[in-house]
Coordinates of C-alpha atoms and ligand atoms in Angstrom, one line a residue:
M474 CA 0.0 0.0 0.0
T475 CA 1.5 3.3 -1.0
G476 CA -0.9 5.7 0.7
Y477 CA 0.0 7.6 3.9
L478 CA -2.9 6.3 5.9
S479 CA -2.4 2.6 6.9
V480 CA -5.6 0.5 6.6
S481 CA -5.5 -0.4 10.2
N482 CA -5.3 3.3 11.2
A483 CA -8.1 4.0 8.8
V484 CA -10.3 1.2 10.0
H485 CA -9.6 1.5 13.7
G486 CA -8.3 5.0 14.1
V487 CA -10.5 7.4 12.1
N488 CA -13.0 7.3 14.9
D489 CA -15.1 4.7 16.7
K490 CA -18.3 5.6 14.8
A491 CA -17.4 6.1 11.1
T492 CA -17.3 3.3 8.6
I493 CA -14.4 3.3 6.1
V494 CA -15.1 2.6 2.5
A495 CA -11.7 1.9 0.9
V496 CA -12.0 3.3 -2.6
S497 CA -10.1 0.9 -4.8
K498 CA -11.0 2.3 -8.3
F499 CA -8.0 2.1 -10.7
H500 CA -6.2 -0.2 -8.3
P501 CA -5.9 -4.0 -9.0
Y502 CA -7.5 -6.7 -6.9
E503 CA -4.1 -7.5 -5.3
A504 CA -4.3 -4.1 -3.7
V505 CA -7.9 -4.9 -2.5
M506 CA -6.7 -8.1 -1.0
D507 CA -3.7 -6.4 0.7
A508 CA -6.1 -3.9 2.3
Y509 CA -8.5 -6.7 3.2
N510 CA -5.8 -8.6 4.9
E511 CA -5.0 -5.5 7.0
G512 CA -8.7 -5.2 8.0
A513 CA -10.6 -3.3 5.3
R514 CA -13.9 -4.9 4.5
I515 CA -15.9 -2.4 2.4
F516 CA -14.6 -1.2 -0.9
G517 CA -15.8 1.5 -3.2
E518 CA -15.8 1.5 -7.0
N519 CA -16.8 4.1 -9.5
R520 CA -17.7 2.1 -12.5
V521 CA -19.9 -0.9 -12.9
Q522 CA -17.6 -2.6 -15.4
E523 CA -14.5 -2.2 -13.4
M524 CA -16.3 -3.5 -10.3
R525 CA -17.5 -6.6 -12.1
E526 CA -14.1 -7.3 -13.6
K527 CA -12.2 -6.8 -10.4
F528 CA -14.4 -8.3 -7.7
P529 CA -15.8 -11.8 -7.5
P530 CA -19.6 -12.0 -7.6
K531 CA -21.7 -11.6 -4.4
G532 CA -21.5 -14.9 -2.4
E533 CA -18.1 -15.8 -3.7
R534 CA -16.1 -13.1 -2.0
P535 CA -13.8 -13.4 1.0
E536 CA -15.7 -13.4 4.3
G537 CA -17.3 -10.0 5.0
M538 CA -16.1 -8.3 1.8
K539 CA -18.5 -5.8 0.4
V540 CA -18.5 -3.5 -2.6
F541 CA -20.3 -0.2 -2.9
L542 CA -20.9 1.6 -6.1
I543 CA -20.0 5.3 -5.6
G544 CA -19.8 6.6 -9.2
Q545 CA -22.5 8.0 -11.4
L546 CA -24.8 5.2 -12.7
Q547 CA -26.2 5.2 -16.2
R548 CA -29.6 3.7 -16.6
N549 CA -28.5 1.0 -19.0
K550 CA -26.1 -0.3 -16.4
V551 CA -28.5 -0.5 -13.5
R552 CA -29.1 -4.3 -13.8
K553 CA -25.4 -5.1 -13.8
A554 CA -24.9 -2.8 -10.9
I555 CA -27.6 -4.4 -8.7
E556 CA -26.2 -7.9 -9.5
W557 CA -22.7 -7.0 -8.2
A558 CA -23.0 -4.1 -5.7
D559 CA -24.0 -4.4 -2.0
R560 CA -25.1 -0.8 -2.1
I561 CA -25.5 2.0 -4.6
E562 CA -24.4 5.3 -3.1
S563 CA -24.8 7.5 -6.1
V564 CA -28.5 7.6 -6.8
D565 CA -29.2 11.0 -8.3
S566 CA -32.5 11.1 -10.2
L567 CA -36.1 10.0 -10.2
P568 CA -35.8 8.1 -13.5
L569 CA -32.8 6.2 -12.1
I570 CA -34.9 5.3 -9.0
E571 CA -37.7 4.0 -11.2
K572 CA -35.2 2.0 -13.3
I573 CA -33.6 0.5 -10.1
E574 CA -37.0 -0.6 -8.7
N575 CA -38.0 -2.2 -12.0
E576 CA -34.7 -4.1 -12.4
C577 CA -35.0 -5.3 -8.7
I578 CA -38.5 -6.6 -9.5
S579 CA -37.2 -8.4 -12.6
L580 CA -34.2 -9.8 -10.7
G581 CA -36.2 -10.7 -7.6
S582 CA -33.7 -8.8 -5.4
D583 CA -33.5 -5.8 -3.1
I584 CA -30.9 -3.1 -3.0
D585 CA -29.6 -0.6 -0.4
I586 CA -29.1 2.9 -1.7
L587 CA -27.9 6.4 -0.7
L588 CA -29.2 9.5 -2.4
E589 CA -26.4 11.7 -3.7
F590 CA -26.5 15.4 -2.9
N591 CA -24.6 18.0 -4.9
S592 CA -23.7 20.1 -1.9
S593 CA -21.2 22.3 -3.6
G594 CA -23.4 23.4 -6.5
E595 CA -20.5 22.7 -8.9
E596 CA -22.0 22.2 -12.4
N597 CA -19.9 19.1 -13.3
K598 CA -20.8 17.2 -10.1
S599 CA -23.6 14.7 -10.0
G600 CA -26.2 14.5 -7.3
F601 CA -29.6 16.1 -6.6
R602 CA -29.1 19.9 -7.0
T603 CA -31.6 21.0 -4.3
E604 CA -32.8 19.8 -1.0
E605 CA -36.4 19.8 -2.3
E606 CA -35.5 17.5 -5.2
L607 CA -33.8 15.0 -2.9
L608 CA -36.6 15.0 -0.4
D609 CA -39.2 14.5 -3.2
A610 CA -37.1 11.5 -4.4
S611 CA -37.1 10.1 -0.9
E612 CA -40.9 10.3 -0.8
H613 CA -41.1 8.5 -4.1
I614 CA -38.9 5.7 -2.8
K615 CA -41.7 4.9 -0.3
N616 CA -43.5 3.4 -3.2
C617 CA -40.6 1.3 -4.2
P618 CA -40.6 -1.8 -1.9
H619 CA -37.3 -3.2 -3.3
I620 CA -35.3 -0.1 -2.6
H621 CA -34.0 0.5 0.9
L622 CA -33.0 4.1 1.5
L623 CA -30.2 4.3 4.0
G624 CA -29.1 7.9 3.7
I625 CA -27.2 10.5 1.8
M626 CA -23.8 10.7 0.1
T627 CA -22.0 13.8 -1.0
V628 CA -18.7 14.8 -2.6
G629 CA -17.2 17.9 -1.1
P630 CA -16.1 20.9 -3.2
L631 CA -13.1 20.6 -5.4
G632 CA -9.9 22.3 -4.3
G633 CA -9.9 21.6 -0.6
D634 CA -10.8 25.0 0.5
E635 CA -11.6 24.6 4.2
E636 CA -14.4 27.1 4.4
K637 CA -16.2 25.8 1.3
N638 CA -16.0 22.3 2.7
R639 CA -17.6 23.4 5.9
I640 CA -20.4 25.1 4.1
A641 CA -21.1 22.0 2.0
F642 CA -20.9 19.5 4.8
S643 CA -23.0 21.6 7.1
R644 CA -25.7 22.0 4.4
T645 CA -25.6 18.2 3.8
R646 CA -25.9 17.5 7.5
E647 CA -29.0 19.7 7.8
L648 CA -30.6 17.9 4.9
Y649 CA -29.6 14.5 6.4
L650 CA -31.4 15.4 9.6
T651 CA -34.5 16.4 7.8
L652 CA -34.5 13.2 5.8
K653 CA -34.0 11.1 8.9
D654 CA -36.9 12.8 10.5
R655 CA -39.2 11.7 7.7
N656 CA -37.6 8.2 7.3
P657 CA -36.8 6.4 10.5
S658 CA -34.7 3.8 8.7
V659 CA -32.2 6.4 7.5
S660 CA -28.8 6.1 9.3
V661 CA -26.0 6.8 7.0
L662 CA -24.3 10.2 6.2
S663 CA -21.5 9.5 3.8
M664 CA -19.1 12.4 3.4
G665 CA -15.4 12.9 3.5
M666 CA -12.6 11.7 1.1
S667 CA -8.8 11.7 1.4
G668 CA -8.5 15.5 1.5
D669 CA -11.4 16.4 3.7
W670 CA -12.5 13.5 5.9
Q671 CA -11.4 15.1 9.2
T672 CA -13.6 18.1 8.5
A673 CA -16.5 15.8 7.4
L674 CA -16.3 13.9 10.7
E675 CA -16.8 17.2 12.6
Y676 CA -20.1 17.5 10.7
G677 CA -21.3 14.1 11.8
S678 CA -20.3 12.0 8.8
D679 CA -20.5 8.3 9.7
E680 CA -19.0 7.0 6.5
V681 CA -15.8 8.2 4.9
R682 CA -14.7 7.1 1.4
I683 CA -11.0 7.0 1.2
G684 CA -9.0 6.2 -1.9
T685 CA -5.7 8.0 -2.4
A686 CA -4.8 8.1 1.3
I687 CA -4.9 4.3 1.5
F688 CA -3.9 3.1 -1.9
G689 CA -1.7 6.0 -3.1
E690 CA -2.2 8.0 -6.3
R691 CA -4.3 6.6 -9.1
K692 CA -2.6 6.1 -12.5
Ligands
LIG739 C1 -12.7 8.6 -6.0 C2 -13.8 8.9 -5.0 C3 -13.5 8.9 -3.7 C4 -12.1 8.7 -3.1 O1 -11.3 9.9 -3.4 P1 -9.9 10.1 -2.7 O2 -9.7 11.5 -2.8 O3 -8.9 9.3 -3.6 O4 -9.9 9.6 -1.3 C5 -14.6 9.1 -2.8 N1 -15.8 9.2 -3.3 C6 -16.1 9.2 -4.6 C7 -17.5 9.4 -5.0 C8 -15.1 9.1 -5.5 O5 -15.4 9.1 -6.8

């Protein structure tokens, strides 16, 4: 592992409450297994195809190993995503929600999801653009029995500006608390990456998604 944060520090030292998603995109399965052997259990991948090529199917993975999809999901890849991922953290539109429910029905399976919030307002970021849109989507999910809504995911602003991070994380936390009020099953606030996870934890994040700090730079 070439990152500066050892897996055991990441898994046991970030804090007692937060879950670590070790983001293994662009890194080979050998790196995944190195991290697994040091204690990492949950991995994050951005693309459906890379996830399916790298990880064994559900049920054939080493004990406790899970894979979360964290990158933008195209509608034509939903079926393939549901088959492989233990959770989809990047759900960002109503049509995508409808497609997920329909594919779950056809596959006879359920899926855990997070709704992604564009907390920085950056144009090129995915995620729901307003609080209202995300909350509307969460109401719609109440009619989708195969989709289990667990919470919210956000990617902080580009550039690592501390003040901007705080504004984005604080806004996401407010939205999370509103969502939780309306949905008792909601319990996951996923925010914080290699450059900003300490700040995210201050705003109540209970899941950080860390790639570079564990695996080193991506090629
Ligand atoms: C790549 C990625 C991460 C991890 O980023 P690092 O800066 O390498 O820690 C986390 N979340 C999402 C959605 C990503 O695409």
